[in-house]
mmCIF file of C-alpha atoms in Angstrom:
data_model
loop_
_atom_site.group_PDB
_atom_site.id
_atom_site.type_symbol
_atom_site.label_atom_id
_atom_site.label_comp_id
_atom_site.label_asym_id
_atom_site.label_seq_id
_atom_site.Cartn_x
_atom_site.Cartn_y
_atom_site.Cartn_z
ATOM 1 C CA UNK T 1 5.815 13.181 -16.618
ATOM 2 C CA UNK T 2 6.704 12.921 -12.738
ATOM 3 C CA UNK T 3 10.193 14.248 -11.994
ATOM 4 C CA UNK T 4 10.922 11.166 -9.679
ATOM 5 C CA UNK T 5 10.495 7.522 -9.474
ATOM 6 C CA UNK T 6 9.887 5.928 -6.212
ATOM 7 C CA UNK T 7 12.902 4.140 -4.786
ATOM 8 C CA UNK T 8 12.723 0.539 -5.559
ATOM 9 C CA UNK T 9 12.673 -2.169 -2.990
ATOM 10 C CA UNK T 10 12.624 -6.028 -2.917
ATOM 11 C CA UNK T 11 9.071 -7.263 -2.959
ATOM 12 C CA UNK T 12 8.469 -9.493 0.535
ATOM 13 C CA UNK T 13 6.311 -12.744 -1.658
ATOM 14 C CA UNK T 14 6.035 -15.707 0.357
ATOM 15 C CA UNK T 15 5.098 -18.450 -1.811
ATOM 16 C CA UNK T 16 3.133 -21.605 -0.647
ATOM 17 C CA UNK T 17 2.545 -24.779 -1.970
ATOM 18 C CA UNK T 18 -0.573 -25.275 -3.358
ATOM 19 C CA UNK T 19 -2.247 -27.393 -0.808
ATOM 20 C CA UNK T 20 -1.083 -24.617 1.784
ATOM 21 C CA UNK T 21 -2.543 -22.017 -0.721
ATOM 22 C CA UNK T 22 -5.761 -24.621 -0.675
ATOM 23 C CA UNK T 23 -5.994 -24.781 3.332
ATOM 24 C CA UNK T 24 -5.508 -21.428 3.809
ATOM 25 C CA UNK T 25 -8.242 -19.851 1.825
ATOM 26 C CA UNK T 26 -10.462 -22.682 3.030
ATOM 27 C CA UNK T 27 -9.943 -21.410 6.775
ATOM 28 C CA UNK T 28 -9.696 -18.063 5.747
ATOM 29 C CA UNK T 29 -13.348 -18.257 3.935
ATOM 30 C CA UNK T 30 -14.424 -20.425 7.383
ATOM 31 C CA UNK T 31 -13.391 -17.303 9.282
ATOM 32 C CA UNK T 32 -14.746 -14.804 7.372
ATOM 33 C CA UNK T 33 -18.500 -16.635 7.533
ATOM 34 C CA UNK T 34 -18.452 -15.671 10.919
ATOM 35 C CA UNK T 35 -18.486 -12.154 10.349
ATOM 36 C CA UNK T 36 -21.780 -10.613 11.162
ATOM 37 C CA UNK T 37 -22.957 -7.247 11.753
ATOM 38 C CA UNK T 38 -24.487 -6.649 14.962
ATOM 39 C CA UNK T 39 -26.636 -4.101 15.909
ATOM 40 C CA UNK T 40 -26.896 -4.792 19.966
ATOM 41 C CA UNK T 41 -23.062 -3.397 21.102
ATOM 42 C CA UNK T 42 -21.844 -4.089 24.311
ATOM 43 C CA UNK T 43 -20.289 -0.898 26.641
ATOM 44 C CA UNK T 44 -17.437 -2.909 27.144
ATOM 45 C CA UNK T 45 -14.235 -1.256 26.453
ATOM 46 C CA UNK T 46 -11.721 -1.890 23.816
ATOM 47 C CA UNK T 47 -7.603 -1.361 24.244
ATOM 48 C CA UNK T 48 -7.185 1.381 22.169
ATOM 49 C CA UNK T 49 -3.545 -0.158 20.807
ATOM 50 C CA UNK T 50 -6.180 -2.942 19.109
ATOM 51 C CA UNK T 51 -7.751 -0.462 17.196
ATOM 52 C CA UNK T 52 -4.779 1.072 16.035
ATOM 53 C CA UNK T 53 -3.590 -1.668 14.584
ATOM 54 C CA UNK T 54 -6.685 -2.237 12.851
ATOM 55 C CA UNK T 55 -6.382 1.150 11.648
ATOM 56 C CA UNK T 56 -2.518 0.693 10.265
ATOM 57 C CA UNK T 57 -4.251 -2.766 8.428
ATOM 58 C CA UNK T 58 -6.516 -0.576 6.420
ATOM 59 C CA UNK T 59 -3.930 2.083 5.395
ATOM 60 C CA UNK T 60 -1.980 -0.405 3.346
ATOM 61 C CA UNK T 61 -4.778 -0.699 1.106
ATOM 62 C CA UNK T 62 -4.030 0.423 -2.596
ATOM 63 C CA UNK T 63 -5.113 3.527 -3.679
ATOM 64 C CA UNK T 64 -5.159 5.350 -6.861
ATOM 65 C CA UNK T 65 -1.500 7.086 -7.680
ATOM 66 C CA UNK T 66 -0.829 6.209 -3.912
ATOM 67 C CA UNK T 67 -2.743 9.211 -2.556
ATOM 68 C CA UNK T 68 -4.098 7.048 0.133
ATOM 69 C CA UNK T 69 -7.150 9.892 0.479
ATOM 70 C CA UNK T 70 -8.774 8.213 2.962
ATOM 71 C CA UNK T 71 -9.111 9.613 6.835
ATOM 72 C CA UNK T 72 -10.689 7.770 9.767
ATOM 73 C CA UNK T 73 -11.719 9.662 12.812
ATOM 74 C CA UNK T 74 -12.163 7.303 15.762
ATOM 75 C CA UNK T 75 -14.058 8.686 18.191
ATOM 76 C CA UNK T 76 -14.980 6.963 21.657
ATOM 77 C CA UNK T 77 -15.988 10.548 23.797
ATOM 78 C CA UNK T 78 -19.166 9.975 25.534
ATOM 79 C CA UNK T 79 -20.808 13.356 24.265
ATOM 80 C CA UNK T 80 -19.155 13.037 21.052
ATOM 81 C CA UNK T 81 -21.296 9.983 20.478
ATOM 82 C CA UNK T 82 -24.107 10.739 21.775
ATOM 83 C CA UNK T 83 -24.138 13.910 19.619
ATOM 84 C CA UNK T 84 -23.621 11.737 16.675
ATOM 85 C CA UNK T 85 -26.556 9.414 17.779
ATOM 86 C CA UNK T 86 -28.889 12.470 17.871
ATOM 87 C CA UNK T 87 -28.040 14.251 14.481
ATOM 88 C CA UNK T 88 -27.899 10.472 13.001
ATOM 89 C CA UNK T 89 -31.274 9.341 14.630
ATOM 90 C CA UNK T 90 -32.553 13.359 13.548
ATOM 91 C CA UNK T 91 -31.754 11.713 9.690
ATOM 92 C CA UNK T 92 -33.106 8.544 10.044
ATOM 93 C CA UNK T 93 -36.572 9.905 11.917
ATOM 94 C CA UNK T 94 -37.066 11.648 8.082
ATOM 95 C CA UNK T 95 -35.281 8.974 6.126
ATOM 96 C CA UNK T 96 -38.206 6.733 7.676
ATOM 97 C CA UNK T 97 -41.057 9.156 7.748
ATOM 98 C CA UNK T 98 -41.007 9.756 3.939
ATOM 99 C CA UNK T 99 -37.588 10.410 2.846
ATOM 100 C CA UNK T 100 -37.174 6.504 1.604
ATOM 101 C CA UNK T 101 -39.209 5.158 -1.321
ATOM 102 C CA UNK T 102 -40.970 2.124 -0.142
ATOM 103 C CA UNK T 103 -39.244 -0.105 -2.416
ATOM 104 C CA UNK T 104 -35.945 0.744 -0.015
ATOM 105 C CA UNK T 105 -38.026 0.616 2.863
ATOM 106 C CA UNK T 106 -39.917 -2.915 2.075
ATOM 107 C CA UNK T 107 -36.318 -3.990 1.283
ATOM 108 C CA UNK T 108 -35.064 -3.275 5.204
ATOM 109 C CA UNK T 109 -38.253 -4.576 6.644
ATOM 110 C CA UNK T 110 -36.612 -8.465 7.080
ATOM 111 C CA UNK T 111 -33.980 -6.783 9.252
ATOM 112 C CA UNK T 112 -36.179 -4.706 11.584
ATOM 113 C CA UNK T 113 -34.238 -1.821 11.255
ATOM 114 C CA UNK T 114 -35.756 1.487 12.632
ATOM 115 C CA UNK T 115 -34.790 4.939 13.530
ATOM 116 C CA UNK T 116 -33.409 4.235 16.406
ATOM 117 C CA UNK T 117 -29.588 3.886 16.430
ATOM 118 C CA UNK T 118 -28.310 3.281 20.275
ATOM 119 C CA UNK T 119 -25.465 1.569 19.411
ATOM 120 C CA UNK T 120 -24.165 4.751 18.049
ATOM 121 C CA UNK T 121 -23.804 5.734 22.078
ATOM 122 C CA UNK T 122 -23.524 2.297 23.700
ATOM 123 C CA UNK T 123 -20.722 0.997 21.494
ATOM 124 C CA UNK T 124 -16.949 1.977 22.352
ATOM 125 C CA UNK T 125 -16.194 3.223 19.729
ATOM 126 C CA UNK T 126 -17.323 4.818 16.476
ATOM 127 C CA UNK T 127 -14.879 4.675 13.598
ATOM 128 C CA UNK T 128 -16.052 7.486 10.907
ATOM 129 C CA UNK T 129 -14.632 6.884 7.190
ATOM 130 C CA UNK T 130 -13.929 10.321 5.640
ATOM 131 C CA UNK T 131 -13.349 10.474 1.974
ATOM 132 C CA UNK T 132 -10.921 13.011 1.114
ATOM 133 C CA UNK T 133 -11.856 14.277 -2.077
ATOM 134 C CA UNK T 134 -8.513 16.318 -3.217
ATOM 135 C CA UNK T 135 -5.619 17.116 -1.309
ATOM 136 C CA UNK T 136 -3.996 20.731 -0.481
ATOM 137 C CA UNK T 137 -0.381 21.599 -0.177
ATOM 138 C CA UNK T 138 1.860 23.422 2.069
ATOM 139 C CA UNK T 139 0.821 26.553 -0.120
ATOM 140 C CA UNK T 140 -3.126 26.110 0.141
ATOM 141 C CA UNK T 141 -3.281 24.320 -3.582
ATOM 142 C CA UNK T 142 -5.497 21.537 -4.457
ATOM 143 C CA UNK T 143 -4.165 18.152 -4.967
ATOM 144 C CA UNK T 144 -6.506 16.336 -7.738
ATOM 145 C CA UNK T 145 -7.076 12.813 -6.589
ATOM 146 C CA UNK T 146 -7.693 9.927 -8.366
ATOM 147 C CA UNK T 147 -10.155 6.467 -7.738
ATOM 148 C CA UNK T 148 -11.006 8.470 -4.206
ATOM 149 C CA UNK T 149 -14.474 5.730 -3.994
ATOM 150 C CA UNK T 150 -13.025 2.693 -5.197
ATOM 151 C CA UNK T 151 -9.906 3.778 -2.850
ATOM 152 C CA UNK T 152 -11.540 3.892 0.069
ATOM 153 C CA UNK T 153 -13.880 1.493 -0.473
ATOM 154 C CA UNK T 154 -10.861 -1.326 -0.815
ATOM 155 C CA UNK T 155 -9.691 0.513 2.515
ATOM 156 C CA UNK T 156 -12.824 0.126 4.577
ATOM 157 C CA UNK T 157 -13.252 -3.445 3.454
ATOM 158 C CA UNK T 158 -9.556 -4.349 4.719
ATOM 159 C CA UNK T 159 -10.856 -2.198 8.112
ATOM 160 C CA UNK T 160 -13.616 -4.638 8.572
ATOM 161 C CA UNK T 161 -11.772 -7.547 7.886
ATOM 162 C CA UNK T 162 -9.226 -6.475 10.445
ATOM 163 C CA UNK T 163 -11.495 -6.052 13.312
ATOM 164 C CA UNK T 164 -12.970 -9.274 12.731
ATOM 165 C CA UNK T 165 -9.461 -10.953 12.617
ATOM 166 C CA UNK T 166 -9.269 -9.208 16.138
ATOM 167 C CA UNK T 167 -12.045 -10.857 17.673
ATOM 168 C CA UNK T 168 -14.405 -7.705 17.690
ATOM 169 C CA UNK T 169 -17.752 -7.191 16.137
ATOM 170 C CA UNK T 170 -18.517 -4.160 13.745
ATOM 171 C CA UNK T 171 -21.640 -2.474 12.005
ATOM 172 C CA UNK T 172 -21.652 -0.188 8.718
ATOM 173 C CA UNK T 173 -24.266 2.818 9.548
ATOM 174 C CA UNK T 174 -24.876 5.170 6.969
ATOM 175 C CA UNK T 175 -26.884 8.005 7.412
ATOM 176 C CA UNK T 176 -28.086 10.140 5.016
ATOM 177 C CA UNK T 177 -27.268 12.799 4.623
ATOM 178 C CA UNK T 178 -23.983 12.503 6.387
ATOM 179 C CA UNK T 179 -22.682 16.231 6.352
ATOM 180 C CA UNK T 180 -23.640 16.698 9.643
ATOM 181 C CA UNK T 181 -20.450 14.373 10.581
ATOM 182 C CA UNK T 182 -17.984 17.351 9.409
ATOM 183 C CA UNK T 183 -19.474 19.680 11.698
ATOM 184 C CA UNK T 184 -19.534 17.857 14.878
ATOM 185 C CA UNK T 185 -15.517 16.191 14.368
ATOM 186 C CA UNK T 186 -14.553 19.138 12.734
ATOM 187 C CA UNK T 187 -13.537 18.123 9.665
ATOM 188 C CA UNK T 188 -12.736 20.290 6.849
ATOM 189 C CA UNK T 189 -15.045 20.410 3.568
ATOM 190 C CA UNK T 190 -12.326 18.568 1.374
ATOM 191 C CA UNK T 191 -13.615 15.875 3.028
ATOM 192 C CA UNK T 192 -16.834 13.649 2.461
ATOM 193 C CA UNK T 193 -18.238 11.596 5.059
ATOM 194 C CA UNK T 194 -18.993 7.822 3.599
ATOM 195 C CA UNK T 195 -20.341 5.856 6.684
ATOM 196 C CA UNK T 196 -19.917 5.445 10.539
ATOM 197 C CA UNK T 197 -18.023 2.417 11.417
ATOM 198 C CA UNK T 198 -19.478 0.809 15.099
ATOM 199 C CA UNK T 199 -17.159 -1.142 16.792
ATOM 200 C CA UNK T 200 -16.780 -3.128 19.706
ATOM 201 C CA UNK T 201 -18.000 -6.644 21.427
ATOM 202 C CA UNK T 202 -21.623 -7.993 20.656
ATOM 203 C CA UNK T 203 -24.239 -7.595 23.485
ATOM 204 C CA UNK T 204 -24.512 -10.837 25.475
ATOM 205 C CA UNK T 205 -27.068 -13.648 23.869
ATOM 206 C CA UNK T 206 -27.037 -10.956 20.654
ATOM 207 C CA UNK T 207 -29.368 -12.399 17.729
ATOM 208 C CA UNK T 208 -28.342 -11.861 14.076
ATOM 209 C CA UNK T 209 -31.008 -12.537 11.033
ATOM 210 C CA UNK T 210 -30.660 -16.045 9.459
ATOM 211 C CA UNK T 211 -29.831 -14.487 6.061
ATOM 212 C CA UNK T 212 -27.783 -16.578 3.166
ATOM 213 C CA UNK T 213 -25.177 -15.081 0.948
ATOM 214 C CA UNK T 214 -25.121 -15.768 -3.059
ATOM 215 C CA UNK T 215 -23.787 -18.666 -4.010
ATOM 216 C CA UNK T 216 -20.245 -18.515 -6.499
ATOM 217 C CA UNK T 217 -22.233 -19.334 -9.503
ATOM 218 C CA UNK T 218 -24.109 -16.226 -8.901
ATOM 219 C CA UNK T 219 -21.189 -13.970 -8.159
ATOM 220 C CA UNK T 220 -18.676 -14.757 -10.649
ATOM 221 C CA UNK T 221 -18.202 -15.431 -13.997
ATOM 222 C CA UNK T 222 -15.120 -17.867 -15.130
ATOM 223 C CA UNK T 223 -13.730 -16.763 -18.634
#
């Protein structure tokens, strides 16, 4: 049993009328289609107040028992990210070279993905999701936390969706392994790395695959 409840507040519910509830996630799902990852970032920079807004989106994502045990580290120092690109591309050199199968590797070949990660240095900023896998108290205690994956998962989805909503471009990098990320921001070893958010405006005349997305039927199932 807890020993305290958390104060209770009026819930802020807005409801529409179902042809507003109809128009809105028709322009919302219009919106979204025009998310892409990119992979050619421009060096253009980004206000810095953008991204923390972005940032305060993502932390209102649920979380399990409200630990919210997430932390993002944005970094936008030139050697920082260039020290990032060299220990990621470092990864990626042996993740190509032999560490993939080559059922993983025939599955990247229709995006031309290589080893080389630029945009890790060219892009304004890097956004890295930390997963904080228990908390510690004033008096050096752990803090078991609960639905940490799922919880930061929901989190970095709402993060993406938020920079798109602000007009900027994003990729998800994950190399592997990612430890390397602790060392260089340093982070403490509570914490897990879970992927390098790349964020800022596409490269002029940028080219994205021509992929297609599943269709309803094969996403959902009606009960």
């Amino acid at each position: 049993m807890t020993d305290h409840l958390y104060r209770q507040v009026p819930l802020e519910f807005i409801e529409l009328p179902p042809s507003k509830m109809q128009q809105r996630a028709d322009e919302f799902l219009e919106f979204m289609k025009r998310r892409r990852s990119i992979r050619s970032f421009s060096d253009r920079p980004v206000d810095r107040k953008v991204i923390e807004q972005c940032l305060r989106t993502a932390g209102r994502a649920p979380s399990g028992a409200n630990q919210q045990p997430w932390k993002f580290v944005v970094v936008s120092d030139p050697w920082l990210k260039r020290t990032i690109r060299l220990a990621a591309e470092e990864e990626e050199r042996e993740f190509y070279s032999g560490g993939a199968s080559e059922e993983w590797l025939d599955a990247l070949k229709p995006l031309a993905t290589n080893a080389e990660k630029p945009f890790l240095e060219y892009a304004p900023y890097l956004i890295v999701i930390f997963s904080e896998n228990y908390g510690i108290d004033e008096a050096g205690k752990k803090i078991k936390h609960y639905y940490v994956r799922d919880s930061v998962g929901i989190a970095t989805g709402m993060l993406i969706t938020a920079i798109h909503n602000a007009g900027l471009a994003s990729l998800t990098h994950t190399p592997s392994p990612m430890r390397f990320l602790n060392q260089i921001l340093d982070r403490p070893k509570n914490e897990t790395p879970t992927m390098i958010l790349v964020v800022g405006y596409p490269e002029a005349g940028v080219r994205v695959p021509d992929i297609e997305k599943k269709s309803l039927d094969e996403i959902a199932v009606f009960k």
